[in-house]
Every structure is written in structure tokens, then in C-alpha cells.
Coordinates of C-alpha atoms in Angstrom, one line a residue:
Chain A
M1 CA -12.4 -1.0 -37.3
A2 CA -10.5 -3.4 -35.1
L3 CA -10.8 -2.8 -31.3
L4 CA -7.2 -3.7 -30.7
E5 CA -4.6 -3.8 -33.4
L6 CA -0.9 -4.7 -33.1
R7 CA 1.2 -3.4 -36.0
D8 CA 4.6 -5.0 -36.7
L9 CA 5.3 -5.4 -33.0
N10 CA 8.8 -6.6 -31.9
K11 CA 10.3 -7.4 -28.6
H12 CA 13.7 -8.8 -27.8
F13 CA 15.0 -10.1 -24.5
G14 CA 18.7 -10.2 -25.0
G15 CA 19.2 -12.3 -28.1
L16 CA 15.8 -13.8 -27.8
H17 CA 13.2 -12.5 -30.3
V18 CA 10.1 -13.2 -28.2
T19 CA 7.7 -11.1 -30.3
N20 CA 8.6 -11.2 -33.9
S21 CA 6.8 -8.7 -36.3
V22 CA 3.4 -9.5 -34.9
N23 CA 0.4 -8.1 -36.8
L24 CA -2.9 -9.0 -35.2
A25 CA -6.3 -7.4 -35.1
F26 CA -9.0 -8.2 -32.6
E27 CA -12.5 -7.3 -33.7
P28 CA -15.1 -5.8 -31.4
G29 CA -17.5 -8.4 -29.9
E30 CA -15.4 -11.5 -30.6
I31 CA -14.0 -14.2 -28.3
H32 CA -10.5 -14.8 -29.5
C33 CA -8.2 -17.4 -28.2
L34 CA -4.4 -17.3 -28.4
I35 CA -2.8 -20.7 -28.3
G36 CA 0.7 -22.0 -28.9
P37 CA 3.4 -24.1 -27.2
N38 CA 5.2 -22.9 -24.1
G39 CA 7.6 -20.1 -24.9
A40 CA 5.5 -19.0 -28.0
G41 CA 5.4 -15.5 -26.6
K42 CA 1.7 -15.4 -25.6
S43 CA 2.1 -13.8 -22.1
T44 CA 4.8 -11.4 -23.5
L45 CA 2.2 -10.2 -26.0
F46 CA -0.2 -9.5 -23.2
R47 CA 2.4 -7.6 -21.3
L48 CA 3.1 -5.5 -24.3
I49 CA -0.6 -4.8 -24.8
L50 CA -0.8 -3.8 -21.1
G51 CA 2.3 -1.7 -21.1
E52 CA 4.2 -3.8 -18.6
H53 CA 6.8 -4.2 -21.4
Q54 CA 7.7 -1.6 -24.0
P55 CA 8.0 -3.0 -27.5
G56 CA 11.3 -2.6 -29.3
S57 CA 9.4 -1.4 -32.3
G58 CA 5.9 -1.4 -33.6
D59 CA 2.6 0.2 -32.5
I60 CA -0.5 -0.8 -30.5
F61 CA -3.8 0.8 -31.4
F62 CA -6.8 0.6 -29.1
A63 CA -10.2 1.8 -30.4
G64 CA -8.3 3.8 -33.1
D65 CA -5.8 5.5 -30.7
N66 CA -2.1 4.8 -30.5
I67 CA -1.6 3.6 -26.9
T68 CA 2.0 2.3 -27.4
H69 CA 3.5 4.8 -25.0
L70 CA 0.7 5.0 -22.4
K71 CA 1.3 3.9 -18.8
S72 CA -0.5 0.7 -17.8
F73 CA -3.1 2.4 -15.5
A74 CA -4.0 4.8 -18.3
R75 CA -4.6 1.9 -20.7
I76 CA -6.9 0.4 -18.1
A77 CA -8.8 3.7 -17.8
R78 CA -9.4 3.5 -21.6
G79 CA -11.1 0.2 -21.3
L80 CA -8.6 -2.6 -21.1
S81 CA -8.7 -5.1 -18.3
V82 CA -6.8 -8.3 -17.4
K83 CA -6.8 -11.5 -15.4
F84 CA -3.2 -12.6 -14.8
Q85 CA -1.9 -16.1 -15.2
V86 CA -1.0 -16.5 -11.5
P87 CA -4.1 -15.5 -9.6
G88 CA -3.6 -11.8 -8.7
V89 CA -6.1 -11.3 -5.9
F90 CA -5.3 -9.3 -2.8
K91 CA -4.7 -12.4 -0.6
G92 CA -4.9 -10.7 2.8
L93 CA -8.2 -8.9 2.2
S94 CA -11.7 -10.2 2.1
V95 CA -13.5 -11.2 -1.1
R96 CA -15.8 -8.2 -0.6
Q97 CA -12.9 -5.8 -0.2
N98 CA -11.2 -7.2 -3.3
L99 CA -14.3 -6.3 -5.3
E100 CA -14.7 -3.0 -3.6
I101 CA -11.2 -1.9 -4.5
A102 CA -11.8 -2.9 -8.1
L103 CA -15.1 -1.0 -8.2
Q104 CA -14.4 2.1 -6.2
R105 CA -12.6 3.9 -8.9
T106 CA -15.5 3.9 -11.2
H107 CA -18.5 3.6 -8.9
R108 CA -20.0 6.0 -6.4
A109 CA -20.3 4.8 -2.8
A110 CA -24.1 4.4 -3.0
E111 CA -23.8 1.9 -5.9
L112 CA -20.9 -0.1 -4.5
D113 CA -22.9 -2.6 -2.4
R114 CA -25.4 -3.4 -5.1
E115 CA -22.7 -3.9 -7.6
I116 CA -20.7 -6.1 -5.2
D117 CA -23.8 -8.2 -4.6
R118 CA -24.4 -8.6 -8.4
L119 CA -20.8 -9.7 -9.0
L120 CA -20.8 -12.1 -6.1
A121 CA -23.9 -13.7 -7.6
F122 CA -22.4 -13.8 -11.1
L123 CA -19.2 -15.5 -9.7
G124 CA -21.1 -17.8 -7.4
L125 CA -19.1 -16.5 -4.5
E126 CA -21.9 -15.2 -2.3
A127 CA -21.1 -17.5 0.6
E128 CA -17.4 -16.4 0.5
R129 CA -18.1 -12.7 0.7
N130 CA -16.3 -12.3 4.1
Q131 CA -13.7 -15.0 3.5
T132 CA -10.1 -13.9 3.2
A133 CA -9.2 -14.2 -0.5
G134 CA -6.0 -16.1 0.3
N135 CA -8.2 -18.9 1.7
L136 CA -10.2 -19.5 -1.4
S137 CA -9.7 -22.5 -3.6
H138 CA -7.6 -22.1 -6.7
G139 CA -10.6 -22.0 -9.0
Q140 CA -12.4 -19.5 -6.7
K141 CA -9.4 -17.2 -6.8
Q142 CA -9.4 -17.3 -10.6
W143 CA -13.1 -16.4 -10.6
L144 CA -12.7 -13.6 -8.1
E145 CA -10.0 -12.1 -10.3
I146 CA -12.1 -12.5 -13.4
G147 CA -14.8 -10.7 -11.4
M148 CA -12.4 -7.9 -10.4
A149 CA -11.3 -7.6 -14.1
T150 CA -14.8 -7.5 -15.4
S151 CA -16.1 -5.1 -12.7
L152 CA -14.3 -2.3 -14.6
K153 CA -16.7 -2.9 -17.5
P154 CA -13.9 -3.1 -19.9
R155 CA -14.3 -3.0 -23.7
L156 CA -11.6 -5.6 -24.0
L157 CA -10.9 -8.3 -21.4
L158 CA -7.6 -10.1 -21.5
L159 CA -7.6 -13.5 -19.8
D160 CA -4.2 -15.3 -19.3
E161 CA -5.0 -19.0 -18.8
P162 CA -8.3 -18.4 -17.0
T163 CA -8.8 -22.1 -16.4
A164 CA -5.3 -23.1 -15.3
G165 CA -5.6 -25.6 -12.4
M166 CA -9.4 -26.0 -12.7
S167 CA -11.4 -29.2 -12.8
P168 CA -13.2 -29.9 -16.1
E169 CA -16.4 -28.9 -14.4
E170 CA -15.0 -25.6 -13.2
T171 CA -13.4 -25.0 -16.7
F172 CA -16.9 -25.4 -18.2
Q173 CA -18.4 -23.0 -15.8
T174 CA -15.6 -20.5 -16.6
G175 CA -16.4 -20.9 -20.3
E176 CA -20.1 -20.1 -19.6
M177 CA -19.0 -17.0 -17.6
V178 CA -16.9 -15.8 -20.5
Q179 CA -19.8 -16.4 -22.9
R180 CA -22.2 -14.4 -20.7
L181 CA -19.8 -11.5 -20.5
N182 CA -19.4 -11.7 -24.3
A183 CA -23.1 -11.6 -24.8
E184 CA -23.2 -8.4 -22.8
G185 CA -20.9 -6.9 -25.4
M186 CA -17.4 -7.5 -23.9
T187 CA -14.6 -8.4 -26.4
V188 CA -12.5 -11.2 -24.9
V189 CA -9.0 -12.4 -25.7
A190 CA -7.9 -15.5 -23.9
I191 CA -4.6 -17.3 -23.7
E192 CA -5.5 -20.9 -23.0
H193 CA -4.0 -24.4 -23.2
D194 CA -7.2 -26.2 -22.4
M195 CA -8.6 -27.2 -25.8
A196 CA -12.0 -28.1 -24.4
F197 CA -12.3 -24.5 -23.2
V198 CA -11.1 -23.1 -26.5
R199 CA -13.6 -25.3 -28.4
Q200 CA -16.3 -24.1 -26.0
V201 CA -15.8 -20.4 -26.3
A202 CA -13.5 -19.4 -29.2
Q203 CA -14.9 -17.7 -32.3
R204 CA -11.5 -17.3 -33.7
V205 CA -8.1 -18.8 -32.8
T206 CA -4.6 -17.5 -33.3
V207 CA -1.6 -19.8 -33.0
L208 CA 1.6 -18.2 -31.9
H209 CA 4.9 -20.0 -32.4
L210 CA 8.4 -18.7 -31.7
G211 CA 7.0 -15.1 -31.3
Q212 CA 5.3 -15.1 -34.6
V213 CA 1.7 -15.5 -35.8
F214 CA 1.7 -19.0 -37.1
A215 CA -1.9 -19.7 -38.0
Q216 CA -5.3 -18.2 -37.6
G217 CA -8.8 -19.4 -38.1
S218 CA -11.8 -21.2 -36.6
I219 CA -11.0 -23.9 -34.1
D220 CA -11.9 -26.6 -36.6
E221 CA -9.5 -25.1 -39.2
I222 CA -6.7 -24.9 -36.6
V223 CA -7.2 -28.5 -35.4
A224 CA -7.2 -29.7 -39.0
D225 CA -4.0 -27.8 -39.8
E226 CA -1.2 -30.3 -39.9
R227 CA 1.5 -27.7 -39.5
V228 CA -0.1 -26.7 -36.1
A229 CA -0.1 -30.3 -35.0
A230 CA 3.6 -30.5 -36.0
I231 CA 4.7 -27.7 -33.8
Y232 CA 2.9 -29.1 -30.8
L233 CA 4.4 -32.6 -31.6
G234 CA 7.8 -31.0 -32.2
Q235 CA 7.6 -29.4 -28.8
A236 CA 6.6 -32.7 -27.2
H237 CA 9.4 -34.4 -29.0
H238 CA 11.7 -31.7 -27.7
H239 CA 10.7 -32.4 -24.1
A240 CA 11.0 -36.1 -24.4
Chain B
M1 CA -17.4 13.6 1.6
S2 CA -20.0 14.4 4.2
L3 CA -19.2 14.5 7.9
M4 CA -21.3 11.4 8.6
S5 CA -19.3 9.3 6.1
L6 CA -16.1 10.5 7.8
F7 CA -17.3 9.1 11.1
H8 CA -18.5 6.0 9.3
H9 CA -14.9 5.3 8.3
L10 CA -13.7 5.3 11.9
E11 CA -14.4 1.6 11.7
G12 CA -13.6 -0.6 8.8
P13 CA -11.8 -3.6 7.5
Q14 CA -8.4 -1.9 7.9
T15 CA -8.6 -1.2 11.6
K16 CA -9.1 -3.5 14.6
G17 CA -11.7 -2.6 17.1
R18 CA -15.4 -1.8 16.3
G19 CA -18.7 -1.5 18.0
P20 CA -19.7 -0.2 21.4
A21 CA -17.3 -2.5 23.4
F22 CA -14.3 -1.1 21.6
W23 CA -15.4 2.6 21.8
A24 CA -16.2 2.1 25.5
A25 CA -12.7 0.9 26.1
F26 CA -11.4 3.8 24.1
G27 CA -13.4 6.2 26.2
V28 CA -12.1 4.6 29.4
A29 CA -8.5 4.9 28.2
L30 CA -9.1 8.5 27.2
L31 CA -10.6 9.4 30.6
A32 CA -7.8 7.7 32.4
A33 CA -5.3 9.7 30.2
L34 CA -7.1 12.9 30.9
A35 CA -7.4 12.3 34.6
Y36 CA -3.9 11.0 35.1
P37 CA -2.2 14.4 35.8
L38 CA -4.6 14.9 38.7
F39 CA -2.9 12.0 40.5
S40 CA 0.7 12.9 39.6
D41 CA 3.2 15.7 39.7
G42 CA 4.2 18.0 36.8
Y43 CA 7.7 16.5 36.5
T44 CA 6.4 12.9 36.0
V45 CA 3.6 14.0 33.8
G46 CA 6.1 15.9 31.6
N47 CA 8.1 12.7 31.3
T48 CA 5.0 10.8 30.3
A49 CA 4.4 13.4 27.6
Y50 CA 7.8 12.4 26.3
F51 CA 6.5 8.9 25.5
F52 CA 3.6 10.4 23.5
V53 CA 6.1 12.4 21.5
W54 CA 7.1 9.2 19.8
V55 CA 3.6 8.0 18.9
F56 CA 3.5 10.0 15.7
I57 CA 6.7 8.6 14.2
A58 CA 5.5 5.1 15.1
L59 CA 2.1 5.7 13.5
S60 CA 3.9 7.1 10.4
L61 CA 5.9 3.9 10.0
C62 CA 2.7 1.9 10.6
L63 CA 1.1 3.8 7.7
I64 CA 4.0 3.5 5.3
W65 CA 5.2 0.0 6.2
G66 CA 2.3 -1.8 7.8
Y67 CA -0.4 -0.5 5.5
G68 CA 1.6 0.4 2.4
G69 CA 4.1 -2.4 2.5
A70 CA 7.1 0.0 1.9
L71 CA 9.7 -0.5 4.6
S72 CA 11.1 3.0 5.4
F73 CA 14.2 3.4 7.5
G74 CA 14.0 7.1 6.7
Q75 CA 11.3 8.3 9.2
T76 CA 14.1 9.5 11.5
A77 CA 15.4 11.7 8.7
F78 CA 12.1 13.5 8.6
F79 CA 12.1 13.6 12.4
G80 CA 15.5 15.3 12.3
I81 CA 14.7 17.7 9.5
A82 CA 11.6 18.9 11.2
G83 CA 13.3 19.0 14.6
Y84 CA 16.2 21.1 13.3
G85 CA 13.8 23.1 11.3
Y86 CA 11.9 24.1 14.4
G87 CA 15.1 25.0 16.2
I88 CA 16.4 27.1 13.4
L89 CA 13.1 28.9 12.9
T90 CA 12.5 29.7 16.6
L91 CA 16.1 30.6 17.4
N92 CA 15.9 33.2 14.7
F93 CA 12.4 34.5 15.1
G94 CA 11.6 33.8 18.8
A95 CA 8.4 32.8 20.4
A96 CA 6.3 35.9 20.4
Y97 CA 2.9 36.3 18.6
G98 CA 2.4 32.5 18.5
F99 CA 5.3 32.1 16.1
T100 CA 6.3 28.7 17.6
L101 CA 3.0 27.3 16.4
I102 CA 3.7 28.6 12.9
A103 CA 7.3 27.2 13.2
V104 CA 5.8 23.8 14.0
L105 CA 3.8 23.9 10.8
I106 CA 6.7 25.2 8.6
A107 CA 9.1 22.6 10.1
I108 CA 6.6 19.8 9.3
A109 CA 6.1 21.3 5.8
I110 CA 9.9 21.2 5.2
A111 CA 10.0 17.5 6.1
A112 CA 7.0 16.9 3.8
V113 CA 8.7 18.7 0.9
V114 CA 11.9 16.7 1.3
A115 CA 9.8 13.5 1.4
L116 CA 8.0 14.6 -1.8
L117 CA 11.3 15.0 -3.6
L118 CA 12.9 11.8 -2.3
G119 CA 9.7 9.9 -2.7
Y120 CA 9.3 11.1 -6.2
F121 CA 12.6 9.6 -7.3
M122 CA 12.0 6.4 -5.3
F123 CA 8.4 5.6 -6.4
F124 CA 8.5 7.0 -9.9
G125 CA 11.8 5.3 -10.3
R126 CA 10.1 2.1 -9.3
I127 CA 12.4 1.3 -6.4
E128 CA 10.8 -1.5 -4.4
G129 CA 11.1 -3.8 -1.4
V130 CA 14.4 -3.9 0.4
F131 CA 15.9 -1.2 -1.8
L132 CA 13.5 1.3 -0.4
G133 CA 14.8 0.5 3.0
I134 CA 18.4 0.9 1.9
V135 CA 17.8 4.2 0.2
T136 CA 15.9 5.7 3.1
L137 CA 18.5 4.4 5.6
A138 CA 21.3 5.9 3.5
V139 CA 19.5 9.3 3.6
T140 CA 19.1 9.3 7.3
L141 CA 22.7 8.2 8.0
M142 CA 23.9 10.8 5.6
L143 CA 22.0 13.5 7.4
E144 CA 23.4 12.3 10.7
R145 CA 27.0 12.4 9.3
F146 CA 26.5 15.8 7.8
M147 CA 25.0 17.4 11.0
A148 CA 27.7 15.8 13.1
Q149 CA 30.4 17.8 11.3
T150 CA 28.8 21.2 11.7
A151 CA 30.6 22.0 14.9
G152 CA 32.5 25.0 13.6
P153 CA 31.1 28.6 14.0
E154 CA 30.7 28.9 10.2
W155 CA 27.9 26.4 10.4
R156 CA 25.1 28.7 11.4
I157 CA 21.7 29.7 9.9
G158 CA 21.1 33.2 11.1
A159 CA 21.2 33.2 14.9
A160 CA 21.1 29.3 15.0
R161 CA 24.4 27.5 15.5
L162 CA 24.1 23.9 14.2
N163 CA 26.7 22.9 16.7
G164 CA 27.9 19.6 15.3
F165 CA 27.7 16.5 17.4
N166 CA 26.7 18.4 20.5
G167 CA 23.5 19.4 18.8
M168 CA 21.4 22.5 18.8
S169 CA 19.8 23.8 22.0
G170 CA 18.1 26.7 23.7
M171 CA 15.2 27.0 21.3
P172 CA 11.9 28.1 22.9
P173 CA 9.2 25.7 23.9
I174 CA 5.9 25.8 22.1
T175 CA 4.2 29.0 23.2
I176 CA 0.5 29.6 22.8
P177 CA -0.6 33.3 22.9
W178 CA -3.4 33.8 25.4
F179 CA -5.4 36.8 26.8
D180 CA -3.7 37.1 30.1
G181 CA -0.2 36.3 28.9
P182 CA 1.2 33.4 26.7
I183 CA 1.1 29.8 27.8
V184 CA 4.6 28.3 27.6
L185 CA 4.4 24.6 27.1
V186 CA 7.5 23.3 29.0
A187 CA 7.7 19.6 29.8
D188 CA 4.8 19.7 32.3
I189 CA 1.0 19.2 32.5
G190 CA 0.2 21.7 29.8
L191 CA 2.4 20.1 27.2
Y192 CA 1.1 16.7 28.2
Y193 CA -2.5 17.8 27.3
F194 CA -1.3 19.5 24.1
I195 CA 0.4 16.3 22.9
L196 CA -2.4 14.0 24.1
A197 CA -4.9 16.1 22.0
L198 CA -2.6 15.6 19.0
V199 CA -2.3 11.9 19.6
I200 CA -6.1 11.5 19.7
F201 CA -6.6 13.7 16.7
V202 CA -3.9 11.9 14.6
Y203 CA -5.0 8.4 15.7
L204 CA -8.7 9.0 14.8
G205 CA -7.7 10.8 11.6
L206 CA -5.5 7.9 10.5
R207 CA -8.4 5.5 11.2
I208 CA -10.5 7.4 8.8
L209 CA -7.7 7.6 6.3
V210 CA -6.9 3.9 6.2
N211 CA -10.6 2.9 6.0
S212 CA -11.3 5.4 3.2
S213 CA -11.0 4.5 -0.5
F214 CA -7.5 5.9 -0.4
G215 CA -6.6 3.4 2.3
N216 CA -8.1 0.6 0.2
V217 CA -5.7 1.4 -2.6
I218 CA -2.8 1.6 -0.1
V219 CA -3.4 -1.9 1.2
A220 CA -4.1 -3.2 -2.3
I221 CA -0.6 -2.0 -3.3
R222 CA 0.9 -3.8 -0.3
E223 CA -0.9 -7.0 -1.2
N224 CA -0.3 -6.9 -5.0
P225 CA 1.0 -3.8 -6.7
E226 CA 0.7 -5.2 -10.2
R227 CA -3.0 -6.1 -9.7
A228 CA -3.6 -2.6 -8.1
E229 CA -2.1 -0.9 -11.1
M230 CA -4.1 -3.1 -13.5
L231 CA -7.3 -2.0 -11.8
G232 CA -6.4 1.5 -13.2
Y233 CA -4.7 3.1 -10.2
D234 CA -1.5 5.1 -10.7
I235 CA 0.1 3.4 -7.7
R236 CA 3.2 5.6 -7.7
K237 CA 1.0 8.6 -6.9
Y238 CA -0.7 6.8 -4.0
Q239 CA 2.7 5.5 -2.7
L240 CA 4.1 9.1 -2.9
I241 CA 1.1 10.7 -1.1
N242 CA 1.3 8.0 1.6
F243 CA 5.0 8.6 2.0
V244 CA 4.6 12.3 2.4
I245 CA 1.8 11.9 5.0
G246 CA 4.1 9.6 6.9
A247 CA 7.0 12.1 6.7
A248 CA 4.8 14.8 8.0
L249 CA 3.9 12.7 11.0
A250 CA 7.5 11.8 11.7
G251 CA 8.2 15.5 11.4
L252 CA 5.6 16.2 14.1
S253 CA 7.4 13.8 16.4
G254 CA 10.7 15.6 15.6
V255 CA 9.2 19.0 16.4
L256 CA 7.6 17.9 19.6
Y257 CA 10.8 16.2 20.7
T258 CA 12.8 19.3 20.1
A259 CA 10.3 21.5 21.8
W260 CA 9.9 19.1 24.7
G261 CA 13.6 19.0 25.6
Q262 CA 14.7 22.2 23.9
Y263 CA 17.5 20.4 22.1
I264 CA 18.2 18.1 19.2
T265 CA 21.4 16.3 18.2
P266 CA 22.5 14.4 15.0
S267 CA 22.2 11.1 16.8
S268 CA 18.4 11.5 16.6
M269 CA 19.0 10.5 13.0
G270 CA 21.5 7.8 13.7
M271 CA 21.3 4.0 13.3
T272 CA 19.9 3.4 16.8
S273 CA 17.2 6.0 16.4
A274 CA 16.3 4.7 13.0
A275 CA 16.0 1.1 14.3
L276 CA 13.9 1.8 17.4
P277 CA 10.6 2.8 15.7
L278 CA 10.8 -0.3 13.6
I279 CA 11.0 -2.4 16.8
W280 CA 8.0 -0.6 18.5
V281 CA 5.9 -1.0 15.3
A282 CA 6.9 -4.6 14.7
V283 CA 6.3 -5.6 18.3
G284 CA 3.0 -3.9 18.5
G285 CA 1.6 -5.0 15.1
R286 CA 2.5 -2.9 12.0
S287 CA -0.7 -3.5 10.1
D288 CA -2.9 -2.0 12.7
L289 CA -3.0 1.5 14.1
T290 CA -4.3 0.6 17.5
S291 CA -1.8 -2.2 18.0
T292 CA 1.0 0.1 17.0
L293 CA -0.2 2.8 19.4
I294 CA -0.4 0.5 22.3
G295 CA 2.8 -1.4 21.4
T296 CA 4.8 1.7 21.1
L297 CA 3.7 3.1 24.5
V298 CA 4.3 -0.2 26.3
V299 CA 7.7 -0.9 24.7
L300 CA 8.8 2.7 25.4
A301 CA 7.8 2.5 29.0
G302 CA 9.6 -0.8 29.4
F303 CA 12.7 0.6 27.6
Q304 CA 12.7 3.6 30.0
A305 CA 12.4 1.3 33.1
L306 CA 15.3 -0.8 31.7
T307 CA 17.4 2.2 31.0
I308 CA 17.1 3.3 34.6
Y309 CA 18.1 -0.1 36.0
G310 CA 20.7 -1.1 33.5
S311 CA 21.3 1.3 30.7
Q312 CA 23.8 -1.0 28.8
Y313 CA 21.3 -3.8 28.4
A314 CA 18.2 -1.9 27.3
L315 CA 19.1 -1.9 23.7
V316 CA 20.1 -5.6 23.8
V317 CA 16.7 -6.4 25.3
M318 CA 15.0 -4.4 22.4
G319 CA 16.9 -6.6 19.9
V320 CA 15.8 -9.7 21.7
L321 CA 12.2 -8.5 21.8
L322 CA 12.3 -7.9 18.0
V323 CA 13.7 -11.4 17.4
L324 CA 11.1 -13.0 19.7
T325 CA 8.3 -11.1 17.9
V326 CA 9.5 -12.2 14.5
L327 CA 9.6 -15.9 15.8
I328 CA 6.5 -16.0 17.9
A329 CA 4.1 -13.4 16.5
P330 CA 5.3 -12.1 13.2
N331 CA 2.4 -9.8 12.9
G332 CA 3.0 -8.3 16.3
L333 CA 2.4 -9.2 19.9
V334 CA -0.4 -6.7 20.6
L335 CA -2.1 -7.4 17.3
G336 CA -1.9 -11.2 18.1
A337 CA -3.4 -10.6 21.5
M338 CA -6.2 -8.4 20.0
N339 CA -7.0 -11.2 17.5
V340 CA -7.3 -13.7 20.3
I341 CA -9.6 -11.4 22.3
G342 CA -11.7 -10.8 19.1
R343 CA -12.1 -14.6 18.6
I344 CA -13.1 -15.2 22.2
G345 CA -15.6 -12.3 21.9
A346 CA -17.1 -13.8 18.7
R347 CA -17.3 -17.2 20.3
T348 CA -19.2 -16.1 23.4
K349 CA -21.5 -14.1 21.1
R350 CA -22.3 -17.3 19.1
E351 CA -22.9 -19.3 22.3
R352 CA -25.3 -16.8 23.7
P353 CA -27.4 -15.7 20.8

């Protein structure tokens, strides 16, 4: 059974059909990358999955349950978690406090400190423990938020452009982080533009275009697909 | 939660001041406040108690706005509701058998229930930012308008005439039953100690609250509500609870104000009354309880002095003070000063290890 399944999902913004009859299944244990040109509807799809938008029609199933009408926080409680596109850390609070707030809902006070230490080590942010999160570098903010999202021990982790603004080196480290989480059993769905990252981590790739599922397969299959190249080129042509 | 962990939360990332130096200063300030009536007369002490009356509404705004990030113009509405509530209750049922104390609690509960209803529609309706300020201001001004037109004799609740713009008066002061006759807390030394005890209780209680896991979520909502919700928190519930706690505190101010002067008028819910707490809290430092407490008392004392020497200009000076704060120390003057002291303290510690 798929861990997350989208059935005939539709979403309109005015006359714009941003999610167009999307049927997608994410299997437990996989790392699945969503790619597609700007405006393909990738982030909207995340917002539908998280309950920030309500679909016009269609259903969302998580671990076999229909969660289409659940509130966002209730979906998180069931085992979804997300890292946003724009780093969503609590800027005015310390790194430690950011993690504490993420952890305190599911952890007892006695376990908090140990778990915070473990996460700081995992993220390579030990030295920044008492730093104000707003003062971190862009990449560190991304990592901190990934840490907050994973601290919930979700069954499914959604990552919206986890490597945006990162150096190639940082991107590679992020890829390793994602692979380690996956090895512990976490299913990961990532929206990503960075093809090096996709190549590094993706076990399956879905291409979205104009709100529809355009192609699906391994990274090699996708790269070899001339139609996929055409939509990216078409987009580039459009911009030029 | 054990008692020890409660005390543990007296200090934390959400409050300025920690360690022996801070608590020693707190102790000195407390002793000074306790000893002060010995060196003064009842009338002056009673007037000082009046300053303390306002601390609760200031702390309520600090909690809702400074910690929670929701700018409420409506604290004066809860102030007025509880104030009138106390008047109506005690004018009808008198002061015997300690009823004034029960009236205090009921009046605060009424303010809290109104906040629960209003807050439900605001927070569960996802009203945010400046619109919260507009809605809450509209509510308080509406209440003022309504109470101002209740001059006719038909506007009465039992024995209590609402009395329109002239306000309600003649309610009994807070009266504590005692073995050899009740203690009547008129604006004198007794009331001063009563309110001082409440100030300390509420201040320490709020320190524990904002450093608790509840306080963590409240500041998280201020920093980034979407992120907080996506960590699994029903943020609307947290915002609502925080709003109700704030309303109860504002109500406490309203009750004490009414009991102190034995009168309350609609203008206590007017535009000026709604704006003043904002100024105290902004000037002190809205994101810290201690800064708000100190700032409120200092600004109030200054305002009082100005009113005596040139009543027309006092409000103008308040406005200038607010503008200067926003320009010079947007996080508050007292908080800015405390940060400087903290940095100097940390530096001297580093230099003498």
C-alpha cells in the first residue's frame, strides 16, 4: 500500500488550473523527487498535501486514511512533516530553542536535552547551539529547519527545495543527510531544481508540468526523455 | 508538573534577568516596596497603589502582543467589562461576608468569557496582524459608545444605575472579612499591600508561564505561525488561551481601578485609554515582562508628574515618547538598557575569569 496517495486531485486559482487531475502514489521507504519548470504546481501540491490549501476535488490518503479534510496540525500529528521553501525557522529564538519547540510536543522534558544534542550533532550545528537562528547562514537555516522537521520522527518528510541557495558542497552534505534519514526508514518527497541533488538521492522522479503529472521514472529515464527536455527548453525559450 | 520545575521556569530564554545578581536586585526592590509605606503617609501610599493598578493591563498586553505577536487594542474593553461588572455586583449584593472578593473573581471571569467568545471568532476565523488591532479597537470603542448613552434611569441592573457618561460610582471597596471586624481596603496602605502582593504573584506567575512549554509555543507563533502549525500545534487554541489569560489580567486592572476610586466611567474604554497601555508597553519593552513592569511604572509616574504641572501637554509628551521609542529603541527603552547592562556584565565576567 502506498504511504501517500493523491487521487484525481484538482485545484483552481481563479481561471488557473494549478493542479490538474493529479494521481500520484508515494511508496513507503522511497526517496521521491518532484521536478518541473517554474509554475508546474509543485509547491501547490505540497500545500494540498499539508492542508494549507483545500482541493477543489479529489482525495488524499495517508497510510490508508482519507486526510483530505483534516487540519494541518492534525496531519502533522499523523506523521507528516515539512521543510518549507523559504527557511521557516523561528528567527528571533536560539537554535536550541527552535529544536526544543519542535521536540517538546512529542518528548518528555527528561529526554529533551539528549535529543537536542543528538540533532545538533546530526545537523553539524553544535557550535551554533546558543546562536540566534536569524543569524545563521542560509544553508545552516535550511539544515536547522530540516532538523526541526525530522525531529518529529515523521513517516513522510516533505522537503521543498532543501538545497536552494546552497553551495555544491552544502548541497552534497544535504543529500547525505537525506540518505541517512531514509536509511532509518523515513520516506522522503523532495521538490528540487538542483539536478546534482536529484541524481544523488532520488530513487524515483516525477515530472510535473502545467499542474499535471508529465512523466515518471528513474533519473536516467527522465533525463533520457526528450519530451521532458522539451518542456524545460520550451520554458527557457519562453523566458528569453 | 512538580513544584521544583515550576521554580525552574522562573528563569528562561523568554525572560530577561537570571542568576543571583538579578534575584538580589529583585529582593532589594521588593524590600523597598514593602518598606515604603513606613516612610510615607496613607494618602500618598494610596496614590502609589493607583500606579500598581495598571501593571496588570500592561502585563496582559505584553503577553498578547509582545510574546504572542497579536496586537490587541481591546485590553481596555476587558478592563471596562470587569470594572463595570464589579460595580454592578457589589452595588447589588453589598460587601458583607467577603462578597467583594467573590465579585472580583466573577467580574474577571465575565471579562474572560467575553474574550473567549471574541477570541474564538478572531483566531478560529484566522484574523491576523493589523486586523486583530482593528477588530479589538472597534469592540472597545463600541462598548464606550454604548455605556455613554446609558444615562437614563431605565439603564439599570438591579440597584446599579449605569449612569451614562458620568459613570457608575458608590460601589464598596474590596472588603476582607476578619476576626475583629472586616478590613476595608480604601485607597490607603492596606490596599497598597494587597495590590503589591498581586503584582508580585502575577509577575512571577507570568515568568513561569512564558518560560514553560506553553510560552515556547506562544513565541513560536509570534516568530512564524505557519512553522508552528507545521510542527503539529493547533495554534488557534494557543492564541485563544493566551488571549483569555490576557483579558483576565486586564480585567483585574479594571476591578482594582473601580475598587480603588469607587467609580468607573465609559471613557475608561475610550481611545485615549486604549492607547496608553500600548505606550507603556512599547516604551518599556513589549517582549519582556520585567521591562514592561519597570517601563509602565516609570512612564506612569512621569505622566502623573506632567499632569500636575501641565495637564494639557501630558498626552502630547506620551505621543512624543512613543515616536522616540519607535525611532531610537524599537524594542523598548528599558529592554534596550537591560540588554546593555547584560552585555557589560558578560564582558566583565569574561575579563575576570
